Coordinates of C-alpha atoms and ligand atoms in Angstrom, one line a residue:
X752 CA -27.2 -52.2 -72.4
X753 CA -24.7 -50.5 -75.0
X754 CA -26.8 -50.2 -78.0
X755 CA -25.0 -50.7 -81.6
X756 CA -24.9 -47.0 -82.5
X757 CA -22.9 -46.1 -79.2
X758 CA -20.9 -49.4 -79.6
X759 CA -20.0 -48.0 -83.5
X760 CA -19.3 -44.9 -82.0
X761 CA -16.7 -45.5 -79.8
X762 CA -15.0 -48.3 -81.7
X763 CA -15.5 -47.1 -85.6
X764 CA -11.4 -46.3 -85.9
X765 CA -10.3 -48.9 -84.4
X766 CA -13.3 -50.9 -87.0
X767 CA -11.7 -48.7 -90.5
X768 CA -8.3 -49.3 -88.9
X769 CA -8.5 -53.0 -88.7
X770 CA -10.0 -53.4 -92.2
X771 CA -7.1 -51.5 -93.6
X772 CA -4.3 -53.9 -92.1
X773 CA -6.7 -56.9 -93.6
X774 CA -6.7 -55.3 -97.1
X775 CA -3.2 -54.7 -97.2
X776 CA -2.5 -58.8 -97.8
X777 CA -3.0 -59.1 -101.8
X778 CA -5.1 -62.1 -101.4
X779 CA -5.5 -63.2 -104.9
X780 CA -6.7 -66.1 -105.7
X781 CA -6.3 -66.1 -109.5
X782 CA -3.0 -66.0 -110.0
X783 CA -0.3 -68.2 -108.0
X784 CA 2.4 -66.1 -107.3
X785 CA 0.2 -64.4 -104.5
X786 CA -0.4 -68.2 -102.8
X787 CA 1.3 -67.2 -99.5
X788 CA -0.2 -63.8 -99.1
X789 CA -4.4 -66.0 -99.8
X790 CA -3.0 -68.2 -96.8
X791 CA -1.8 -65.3 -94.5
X792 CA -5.2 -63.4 -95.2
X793 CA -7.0 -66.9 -94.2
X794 CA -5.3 -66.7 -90.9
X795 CA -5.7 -63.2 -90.5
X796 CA -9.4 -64.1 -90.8
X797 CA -9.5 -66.9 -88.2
X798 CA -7.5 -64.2 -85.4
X799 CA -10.5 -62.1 -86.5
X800 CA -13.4 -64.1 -85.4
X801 CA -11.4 -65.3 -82.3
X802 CA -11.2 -62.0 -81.1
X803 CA -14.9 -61.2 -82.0
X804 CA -16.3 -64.1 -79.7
X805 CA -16.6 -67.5 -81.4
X806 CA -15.5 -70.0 -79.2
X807 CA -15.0 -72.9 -82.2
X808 CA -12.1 -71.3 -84.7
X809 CA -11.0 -74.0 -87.7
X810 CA -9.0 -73.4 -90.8
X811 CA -10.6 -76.1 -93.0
X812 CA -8.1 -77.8 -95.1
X813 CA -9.5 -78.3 -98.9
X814 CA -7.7 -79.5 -102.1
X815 CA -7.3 -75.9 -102.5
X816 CA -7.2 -72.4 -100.2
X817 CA -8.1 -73.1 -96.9
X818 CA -11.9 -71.9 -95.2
X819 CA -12.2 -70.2 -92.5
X820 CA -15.0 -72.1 -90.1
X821 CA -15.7 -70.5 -86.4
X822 CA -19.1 -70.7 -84.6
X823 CA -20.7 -69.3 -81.5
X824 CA -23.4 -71.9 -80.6
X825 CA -25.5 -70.3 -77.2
X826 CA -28.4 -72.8 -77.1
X827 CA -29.3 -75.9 -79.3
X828 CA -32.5 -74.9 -79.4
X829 CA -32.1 -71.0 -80.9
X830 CA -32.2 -70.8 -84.6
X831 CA -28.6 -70.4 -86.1
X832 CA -27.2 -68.1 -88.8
X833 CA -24.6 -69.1 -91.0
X834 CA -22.5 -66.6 -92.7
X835 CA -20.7 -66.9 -95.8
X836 CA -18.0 -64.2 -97.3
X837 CA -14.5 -64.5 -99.1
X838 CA -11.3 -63.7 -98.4
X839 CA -9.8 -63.7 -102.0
X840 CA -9.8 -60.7 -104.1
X841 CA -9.5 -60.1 -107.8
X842 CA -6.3 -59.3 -109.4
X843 CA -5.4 -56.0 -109.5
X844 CA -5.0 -55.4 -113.3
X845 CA -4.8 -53.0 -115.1
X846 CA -2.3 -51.7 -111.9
X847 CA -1.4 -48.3 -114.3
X848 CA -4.8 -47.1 -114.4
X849 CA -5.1 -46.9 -110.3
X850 CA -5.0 -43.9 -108.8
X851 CA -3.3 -45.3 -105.5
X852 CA -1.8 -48.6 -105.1
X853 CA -4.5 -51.6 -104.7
X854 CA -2.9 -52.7 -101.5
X855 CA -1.8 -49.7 -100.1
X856 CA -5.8 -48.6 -98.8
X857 CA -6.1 -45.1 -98.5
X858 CA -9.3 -43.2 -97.4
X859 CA -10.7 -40.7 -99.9
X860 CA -13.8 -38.4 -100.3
X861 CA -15.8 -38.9 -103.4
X862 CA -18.9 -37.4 -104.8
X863 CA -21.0 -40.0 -103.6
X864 CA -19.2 -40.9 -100.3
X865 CA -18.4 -37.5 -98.6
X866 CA -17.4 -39.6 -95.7
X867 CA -14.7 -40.9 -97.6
X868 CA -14.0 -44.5 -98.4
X869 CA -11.3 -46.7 -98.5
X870 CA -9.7 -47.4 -101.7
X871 CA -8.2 -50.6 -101.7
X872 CA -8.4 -54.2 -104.1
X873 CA -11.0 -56.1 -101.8
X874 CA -12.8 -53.1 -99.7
X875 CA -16.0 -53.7 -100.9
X876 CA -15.4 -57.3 -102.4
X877 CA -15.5 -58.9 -100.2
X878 CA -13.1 -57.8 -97.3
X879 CA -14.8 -55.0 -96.2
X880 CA -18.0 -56.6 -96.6
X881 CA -17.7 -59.6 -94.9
X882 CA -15.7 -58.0 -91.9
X883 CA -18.9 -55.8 -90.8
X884 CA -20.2 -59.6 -89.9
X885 CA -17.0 -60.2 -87.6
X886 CA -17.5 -56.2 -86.2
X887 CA -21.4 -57.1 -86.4
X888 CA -20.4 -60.1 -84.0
X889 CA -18.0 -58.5 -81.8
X890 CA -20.8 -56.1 -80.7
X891 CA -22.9 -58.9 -79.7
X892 CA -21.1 -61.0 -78.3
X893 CA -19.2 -58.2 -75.7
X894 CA -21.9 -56.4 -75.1
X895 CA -24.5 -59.9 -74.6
X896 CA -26.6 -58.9 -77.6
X897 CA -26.3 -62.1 -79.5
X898 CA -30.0 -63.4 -79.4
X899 CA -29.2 -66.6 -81.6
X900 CA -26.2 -68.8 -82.8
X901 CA -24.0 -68.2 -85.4
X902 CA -21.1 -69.8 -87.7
X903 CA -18.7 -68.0 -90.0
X904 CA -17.6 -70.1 -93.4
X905 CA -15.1 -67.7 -95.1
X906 CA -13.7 -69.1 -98.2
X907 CA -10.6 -68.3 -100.3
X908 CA -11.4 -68.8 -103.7
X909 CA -15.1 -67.5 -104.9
X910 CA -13.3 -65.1 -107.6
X911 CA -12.0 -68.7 -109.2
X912 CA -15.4 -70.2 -109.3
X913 CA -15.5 -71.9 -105.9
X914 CA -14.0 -75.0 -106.4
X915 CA -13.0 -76.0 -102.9
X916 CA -15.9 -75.0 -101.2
X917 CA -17.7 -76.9 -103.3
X918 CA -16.0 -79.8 -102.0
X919 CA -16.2 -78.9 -98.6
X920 CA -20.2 -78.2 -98.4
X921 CA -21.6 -81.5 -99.2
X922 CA -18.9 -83.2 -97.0
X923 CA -19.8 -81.2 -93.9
X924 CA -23.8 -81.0 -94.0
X925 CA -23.9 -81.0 -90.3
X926 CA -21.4 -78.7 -89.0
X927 CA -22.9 -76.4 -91.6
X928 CA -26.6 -77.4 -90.4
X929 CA -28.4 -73.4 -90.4
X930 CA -31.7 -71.7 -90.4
X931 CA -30.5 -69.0 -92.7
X932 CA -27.6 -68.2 -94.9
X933 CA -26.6 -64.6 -94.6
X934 CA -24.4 -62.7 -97.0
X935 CA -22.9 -59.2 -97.6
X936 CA -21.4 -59.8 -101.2
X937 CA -23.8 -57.8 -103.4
X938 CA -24.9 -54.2 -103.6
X939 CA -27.9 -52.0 -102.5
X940 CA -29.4 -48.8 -104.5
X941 CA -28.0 -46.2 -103.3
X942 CA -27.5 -44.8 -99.6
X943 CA -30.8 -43.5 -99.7
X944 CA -32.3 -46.3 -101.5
X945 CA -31.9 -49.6 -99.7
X946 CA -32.6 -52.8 -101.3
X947 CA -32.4 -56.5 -101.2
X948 CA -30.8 -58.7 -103.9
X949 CA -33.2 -61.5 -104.5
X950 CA -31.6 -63.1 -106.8
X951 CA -28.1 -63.8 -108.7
X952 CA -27.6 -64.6 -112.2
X953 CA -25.5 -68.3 -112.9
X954 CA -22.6 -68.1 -115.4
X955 CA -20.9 -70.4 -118.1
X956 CA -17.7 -69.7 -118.7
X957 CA -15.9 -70.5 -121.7
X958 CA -12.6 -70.3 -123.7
X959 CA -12.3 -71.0 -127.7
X960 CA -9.4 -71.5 -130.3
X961 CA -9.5 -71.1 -133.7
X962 CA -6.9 -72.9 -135.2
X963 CA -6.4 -71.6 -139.3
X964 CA -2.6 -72.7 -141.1
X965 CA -0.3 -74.6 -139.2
X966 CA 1.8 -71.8 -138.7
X967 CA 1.9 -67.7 -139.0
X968 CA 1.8 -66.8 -142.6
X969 CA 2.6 -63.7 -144.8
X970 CA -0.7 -62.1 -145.1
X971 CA 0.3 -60.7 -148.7
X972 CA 1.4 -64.5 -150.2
X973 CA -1.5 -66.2 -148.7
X974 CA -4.3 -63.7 -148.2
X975 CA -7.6 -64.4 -149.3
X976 CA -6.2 -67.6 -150.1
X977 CA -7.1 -69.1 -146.6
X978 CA -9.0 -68.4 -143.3
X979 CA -7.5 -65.7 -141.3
X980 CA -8.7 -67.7 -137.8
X981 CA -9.3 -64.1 -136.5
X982 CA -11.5 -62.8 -138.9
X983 CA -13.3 -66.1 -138.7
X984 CA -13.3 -66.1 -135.1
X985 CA -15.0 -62.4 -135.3
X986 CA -17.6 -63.4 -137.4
X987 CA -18.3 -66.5 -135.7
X988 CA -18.7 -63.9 -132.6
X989 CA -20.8 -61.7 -134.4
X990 CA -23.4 -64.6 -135.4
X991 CA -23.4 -65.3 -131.6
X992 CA -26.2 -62.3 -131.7
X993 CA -29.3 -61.6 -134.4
X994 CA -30.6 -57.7 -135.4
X995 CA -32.7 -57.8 -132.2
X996 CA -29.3 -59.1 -129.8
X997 CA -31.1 -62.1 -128.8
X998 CA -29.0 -65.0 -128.9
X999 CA -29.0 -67.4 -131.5
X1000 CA -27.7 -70.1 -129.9
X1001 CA -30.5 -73.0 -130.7
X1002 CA -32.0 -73.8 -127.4
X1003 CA -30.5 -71.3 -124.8
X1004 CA -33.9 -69.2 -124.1
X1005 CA -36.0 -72.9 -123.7
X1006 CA -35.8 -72.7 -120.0
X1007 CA -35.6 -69.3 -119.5
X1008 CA -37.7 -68.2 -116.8
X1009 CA -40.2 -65.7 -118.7
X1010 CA -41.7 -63.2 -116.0
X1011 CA -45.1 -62.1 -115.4
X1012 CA -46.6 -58.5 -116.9
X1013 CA -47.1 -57.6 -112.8
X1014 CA -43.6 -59.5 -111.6
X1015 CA -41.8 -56.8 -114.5
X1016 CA -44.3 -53.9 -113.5
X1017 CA -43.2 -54.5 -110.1
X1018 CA -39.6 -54.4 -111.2
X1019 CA -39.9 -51.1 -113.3
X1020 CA -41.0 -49.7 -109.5
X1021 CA -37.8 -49.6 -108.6
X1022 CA -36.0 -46.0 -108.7
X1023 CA -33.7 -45.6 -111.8
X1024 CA -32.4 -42.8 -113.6
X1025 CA -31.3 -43.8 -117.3
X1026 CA -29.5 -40.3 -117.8
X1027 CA -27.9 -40.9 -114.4
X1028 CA -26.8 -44.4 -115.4
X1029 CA -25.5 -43.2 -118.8
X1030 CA -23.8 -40.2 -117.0
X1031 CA -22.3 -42.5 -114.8
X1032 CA -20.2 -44.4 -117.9
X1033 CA -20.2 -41.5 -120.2
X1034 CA -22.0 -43.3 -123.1
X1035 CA -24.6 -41.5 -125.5
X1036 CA -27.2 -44.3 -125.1
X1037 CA -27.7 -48.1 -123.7
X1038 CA -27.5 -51.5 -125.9
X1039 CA -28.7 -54.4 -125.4
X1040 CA -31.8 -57.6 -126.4
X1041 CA -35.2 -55.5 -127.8
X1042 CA -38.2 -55.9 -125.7
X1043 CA -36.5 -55.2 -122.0
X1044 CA -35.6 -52.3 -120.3
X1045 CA -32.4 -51.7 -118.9
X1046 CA -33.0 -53.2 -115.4
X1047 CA -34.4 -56.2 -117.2
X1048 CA -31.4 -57.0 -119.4
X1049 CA -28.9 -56.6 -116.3
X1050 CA -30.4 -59.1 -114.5
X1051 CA -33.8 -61.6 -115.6
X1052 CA -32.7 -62.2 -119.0
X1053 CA -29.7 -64.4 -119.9
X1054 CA -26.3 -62.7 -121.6
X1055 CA -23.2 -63.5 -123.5
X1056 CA -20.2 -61.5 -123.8
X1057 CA -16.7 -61.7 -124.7
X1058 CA -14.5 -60.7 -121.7
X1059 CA -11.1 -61.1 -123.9
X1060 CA -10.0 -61.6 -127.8
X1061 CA -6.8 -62.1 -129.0
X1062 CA -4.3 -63.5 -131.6
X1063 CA -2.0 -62.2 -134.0
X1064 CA 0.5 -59.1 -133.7
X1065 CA -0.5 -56.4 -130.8
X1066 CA 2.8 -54.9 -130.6
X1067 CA 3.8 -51.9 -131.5
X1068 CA 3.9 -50.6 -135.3
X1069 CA 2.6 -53.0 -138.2
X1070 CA 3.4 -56.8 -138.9
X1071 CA 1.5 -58.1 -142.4
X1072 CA 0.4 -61.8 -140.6
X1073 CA -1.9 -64.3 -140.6
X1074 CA -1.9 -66.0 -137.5
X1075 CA -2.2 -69.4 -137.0
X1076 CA -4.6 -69.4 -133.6
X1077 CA -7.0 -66.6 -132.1
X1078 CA -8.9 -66.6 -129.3
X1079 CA -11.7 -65.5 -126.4
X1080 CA -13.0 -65.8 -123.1
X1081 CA -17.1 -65.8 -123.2
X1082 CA -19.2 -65.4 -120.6
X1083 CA -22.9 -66.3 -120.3
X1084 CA -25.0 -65.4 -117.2
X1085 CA -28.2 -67.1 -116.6
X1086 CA -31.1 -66.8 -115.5
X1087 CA -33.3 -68.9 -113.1
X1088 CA -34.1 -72.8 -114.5
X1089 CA -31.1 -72.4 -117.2
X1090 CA -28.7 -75.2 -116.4
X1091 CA -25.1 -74.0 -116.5
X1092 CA -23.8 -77.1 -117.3
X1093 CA -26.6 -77.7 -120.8
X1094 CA -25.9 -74.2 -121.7
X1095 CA -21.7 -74.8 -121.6
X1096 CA -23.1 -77.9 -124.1
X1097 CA -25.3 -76.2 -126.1
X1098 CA -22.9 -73.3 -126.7
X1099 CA -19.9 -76.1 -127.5
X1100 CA -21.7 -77.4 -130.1
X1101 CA -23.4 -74.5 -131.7
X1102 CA -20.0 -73.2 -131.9
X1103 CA -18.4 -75.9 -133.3
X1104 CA -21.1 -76.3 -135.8
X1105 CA -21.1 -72.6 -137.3
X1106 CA -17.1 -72.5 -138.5
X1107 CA -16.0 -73.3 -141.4
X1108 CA -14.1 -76.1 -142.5
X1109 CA -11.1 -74.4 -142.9
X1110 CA -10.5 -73.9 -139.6
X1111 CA -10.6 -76.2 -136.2
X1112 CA -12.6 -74.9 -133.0
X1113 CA -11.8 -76.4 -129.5
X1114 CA -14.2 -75.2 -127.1
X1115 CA -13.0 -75.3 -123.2
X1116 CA -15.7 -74.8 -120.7
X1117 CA -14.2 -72.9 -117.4
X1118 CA -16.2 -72.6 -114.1
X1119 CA -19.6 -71.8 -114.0
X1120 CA -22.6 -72.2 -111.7
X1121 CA -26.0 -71.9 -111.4
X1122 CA -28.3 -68.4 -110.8
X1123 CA -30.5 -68.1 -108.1
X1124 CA -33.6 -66.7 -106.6
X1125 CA -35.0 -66.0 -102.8
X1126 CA -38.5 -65.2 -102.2
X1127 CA -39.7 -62.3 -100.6
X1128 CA -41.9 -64.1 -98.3
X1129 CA -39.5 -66.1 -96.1
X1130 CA -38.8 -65.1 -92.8
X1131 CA -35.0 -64.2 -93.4
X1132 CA -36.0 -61.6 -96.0
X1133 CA -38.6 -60.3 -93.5
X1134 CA -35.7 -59.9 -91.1
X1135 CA -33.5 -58.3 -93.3
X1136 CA -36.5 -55.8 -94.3
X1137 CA -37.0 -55.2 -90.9
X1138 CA -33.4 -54.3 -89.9
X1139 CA -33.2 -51.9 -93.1
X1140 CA -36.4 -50.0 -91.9
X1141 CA -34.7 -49.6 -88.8
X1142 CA -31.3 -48.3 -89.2
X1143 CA -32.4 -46.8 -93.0
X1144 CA -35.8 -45.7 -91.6
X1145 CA -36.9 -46.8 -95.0
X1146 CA -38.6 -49.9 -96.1
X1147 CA -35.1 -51.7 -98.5
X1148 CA -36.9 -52.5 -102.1
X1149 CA -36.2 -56.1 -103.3
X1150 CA -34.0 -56.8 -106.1
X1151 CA -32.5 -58.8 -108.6
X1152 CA -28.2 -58.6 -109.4
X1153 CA -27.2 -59.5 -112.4
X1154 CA -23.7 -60.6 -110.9
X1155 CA -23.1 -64.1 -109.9
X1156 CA -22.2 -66.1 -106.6
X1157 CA -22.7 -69.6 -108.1
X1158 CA -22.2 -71.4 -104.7
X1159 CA -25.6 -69.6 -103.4
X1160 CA -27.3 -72.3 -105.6
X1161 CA -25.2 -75.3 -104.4
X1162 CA -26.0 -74.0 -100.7
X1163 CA -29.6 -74.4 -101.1
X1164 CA -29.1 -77.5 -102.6
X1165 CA -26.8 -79.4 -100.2
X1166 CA -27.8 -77.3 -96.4
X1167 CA -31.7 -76.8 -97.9
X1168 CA -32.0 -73.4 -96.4
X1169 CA -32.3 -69.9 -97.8
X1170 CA -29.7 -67.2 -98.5
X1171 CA -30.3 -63.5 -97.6
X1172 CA -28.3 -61.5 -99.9
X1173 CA -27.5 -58.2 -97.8
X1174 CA -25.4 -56.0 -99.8
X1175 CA -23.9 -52.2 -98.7
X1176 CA -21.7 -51.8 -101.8
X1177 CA -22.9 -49.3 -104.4
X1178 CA -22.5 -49.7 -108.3
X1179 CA -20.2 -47.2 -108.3
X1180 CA -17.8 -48.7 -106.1
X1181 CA -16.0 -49.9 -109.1
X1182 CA -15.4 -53.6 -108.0
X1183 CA -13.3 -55.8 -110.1
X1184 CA -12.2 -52.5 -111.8
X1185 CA -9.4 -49.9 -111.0
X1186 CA -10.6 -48.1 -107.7
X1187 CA -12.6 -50.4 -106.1
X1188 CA -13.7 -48.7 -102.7
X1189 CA -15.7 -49.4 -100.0
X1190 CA -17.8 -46.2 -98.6
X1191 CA -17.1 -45.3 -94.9
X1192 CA -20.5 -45.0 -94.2
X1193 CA -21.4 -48.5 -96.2
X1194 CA -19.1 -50.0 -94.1
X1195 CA -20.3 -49.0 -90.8
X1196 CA -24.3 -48.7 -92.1
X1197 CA -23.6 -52.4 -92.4
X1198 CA -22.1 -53.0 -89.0
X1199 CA -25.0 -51.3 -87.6
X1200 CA -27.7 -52.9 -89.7
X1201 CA -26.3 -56.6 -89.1
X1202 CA -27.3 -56.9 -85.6
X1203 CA -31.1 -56.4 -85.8
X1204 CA -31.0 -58.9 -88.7
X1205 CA -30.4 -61.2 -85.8
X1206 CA -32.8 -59.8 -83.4
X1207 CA -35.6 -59.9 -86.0
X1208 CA -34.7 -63.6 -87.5
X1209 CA -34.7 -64.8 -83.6
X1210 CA -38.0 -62.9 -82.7
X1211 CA -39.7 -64.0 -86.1
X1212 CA -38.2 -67.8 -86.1
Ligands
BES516 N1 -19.5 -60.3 -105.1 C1 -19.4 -60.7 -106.5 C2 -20.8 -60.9 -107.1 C3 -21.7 -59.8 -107.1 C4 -21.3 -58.5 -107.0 C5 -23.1 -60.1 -107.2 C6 -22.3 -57.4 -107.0 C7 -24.0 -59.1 -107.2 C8 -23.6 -57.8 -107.1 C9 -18.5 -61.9 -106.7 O1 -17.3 -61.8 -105.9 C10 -18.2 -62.1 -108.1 O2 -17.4 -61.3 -108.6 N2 -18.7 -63.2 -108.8 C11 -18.2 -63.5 -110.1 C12 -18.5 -64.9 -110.4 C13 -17.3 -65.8 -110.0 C14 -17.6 -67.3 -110.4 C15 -16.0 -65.4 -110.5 C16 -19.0 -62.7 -111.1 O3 -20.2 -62.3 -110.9 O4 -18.4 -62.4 -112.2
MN517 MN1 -17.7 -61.1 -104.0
MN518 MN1 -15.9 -60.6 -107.1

């Protein structure tokens, strides 16, 4: 029997190869204008798991993009894995600050991946991740290594919140029915340093307006003399925080899941350089709520940030103006037993309550989701561990992301089975940003690690 290293072996170019022509489609769900290319990279998707052995192939039909649904059912009575990935990518912006074109993947050596990696929008969220599942599936299914049966849902739209698949889940409980949700959409330590993410943060996502005059004003005739909804807007940001950089929004920490002195002990276990880390984004120190460490703050305590601000005259030179409107996006991520939905309330009216009567405040909540965590104790994360130990030869640590995939949450709730997070990306892999990539050796650790996942999770159900 050809084991997976000697399967990986043979096949890996053929593996980068077909991972290239996949990220090559700018699949982006945010903005319309790339509609046709989301749809081609759905389809590209379903020819993928044809080819890797599922004998059911679907493209789901939603009020929005399209999931991918194929399954490879052996025996009724063998457990079943269902695996869950997206197809959608995040824009590319800002496109000047690449240093090769995001859909023109090109395979380059970096400090931390001298086996190079693929540069591409996508290659490590979540193209490349959820393709070592189709690779992962190939392998077992030619070679008669697949011990259990398995079905793909691959969705088009979790960099917009979801939506559809929402939707689809609680209107297809059965086809979905599943032991164990497995996902490659997070990260891991470092290459050294395996690890499983136990838990995700939710999110609230919101967008304000500050509405001052009823129309742009000379700032010398009427300054001072009215609110400037920009200045208003940045103090009404500023307030969002107190001295310590807790949040003063009245009620968001009431739910907050406060852990243990041993749960946070256990935590600090983890290996983490803070010179490294501040190396790593070239700032002289870290910031953030007193009373937590670094780790802490990025991922069991609740945040709010601005991802955007604007209003007025950004243009080039000097225009004296008050303008009539300014703006932001705000984020919130939560922590386990926050409701996304109360916090999106209790932020709308806090907000709403702190400006000034000169001005008006509409508040419009955006997506959002809730966070989640998976215990250590199930057999899916005794699996996982299992597989890590034996293609790592190192016991993965278990950890907690700060980053979000809100429909981990809705999963439990609707298909009432747990999600394994297993994540090969690295920190540095610069998702969402300008040069995301997707290490070589990520790509195909996770390829190779995938199928004892199965073995175990059979052997152990
Ligand atoms: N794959 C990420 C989430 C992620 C990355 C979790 C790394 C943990 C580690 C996902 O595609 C994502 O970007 N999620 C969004 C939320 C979504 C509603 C837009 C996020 O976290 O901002
Ligand atoms: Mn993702
Ligand atoms: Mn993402």
């Amino acid at each position: 029997m050809q084991t997976i290293q000697q399967y990986i072996s043979e096949h890996k170019d053929r593996f980068i190869n077909e991972l290239i022509d996949l990220l090559k489609i700018p699949s982006i769900s945010a903005d319309t204008a790339y509609s046709q290319d989301v749809l081609n990279t759905a389809d590209a998707v379903m020819d993928s798991l044809k080819k890797a052995g599922c004998d059911t192939i679907e493209l789901c039909e939603t009020p929005g993009y399209p999931i991918v649904y194929g399954e490879k059912i052996i025996d009724k009575n063998l457990p079943t894995v269902l695996v869950y990935g997206h197809y959608d990518v995040q824009p590319a912006d800002p496109i000047d600050l690449w240093t090769s074109p995001p859909f023109e993947p090109v395979i380059k050596k970096t400090d931390i991946h001298p086996e190079g990696a693929i540069f591409a929008r996508g290659a490590c969220d979540d193209k490349g991740q959820m393709y070592m599942h189709v690779k992962a599936l190939e392998y077992m299914t030619t070679t008669g290594n697949l011990p259990c049966n398995v079905k793909f849902m691959i969705e088009g739209e979790e960099e917009v919140g979801s939506e559809s698949l929402a939707w689809f889940v609680p209107r297809n409980k059965k086809k979905l029915a599943n032991d164990v949700i497995l996902i490659s959409d997070t990260g891991m330590i470092a290459n050294d340093i395996p690890s499983i993410t136990t838990g995700l943060r939710g999110l609230s996502y919101v967008e304000v307006e500050i509405t001052g005059p009823n129309r742009d004003l000379h700032s010398g005739l009427y300054g001072g003399a009215v609110a400037n909804p920009i200045n208003i807007l940045s103090k009404m940001i500023a307030s969002l925080h107190d001295e310590n950089n807790h949040i003063t929004i009245p009620g968001f920490y009431d739910k907050v899941e406060e852990l243990s002195k041993e749960e946070r002990n256990e935590m600090a276990k983890a290996p983490f350089s803070i010179s490294a880390y501040k190396d790593a984004l070239n700032i002289n120190d870290v910031y953030g709520e007193n009373g937590y460490t670094t780790n802490e703050r990025n991922s069991i305590r609740p945040t709010l940030d601005v991802n955007g601000i604007w209003g007025g005259y950004t243009g080039e030179g000097a225009k004296t103006v008050i303008a009539s409107k300014a703006y932001a996006k705000i984020s919130m991520r939560l922590v386990p037993n926050q409701n996304w939905e109360e916090i999106t309330e209790l932020f709308k009216n806090h907000f709403e309550n702190i400006a000034p009567d000169s001005v008006t405040v509409k508040v419009t909540p955006h997506h959002g989701g809730q966070g989640y965590v998976t215990p250590t104790n199930s057999v899916g994360y005794q699996a996982a561990s299992k597989a890590y130990n034996e293609t790592f030869g190192v016991l993965p640590i278990p950890q907690r992301s700060g980053g979000s995939i809100p429909i981990v949450a809705l999963f439990e709730q609707e298909l009432k089975s747990k999600t394994i997070l297993m994540g090969f990306g690295l920190n540095s892999d610069a998702i969402h940003s300008p040069d995301e990539h997707f290490g070589i050796w990520n790509y195909l650790k996770g390829i190779e690690t995938i199928p004892y996942f199965y073995k175990y999770f059979t052997e152990l159900h």
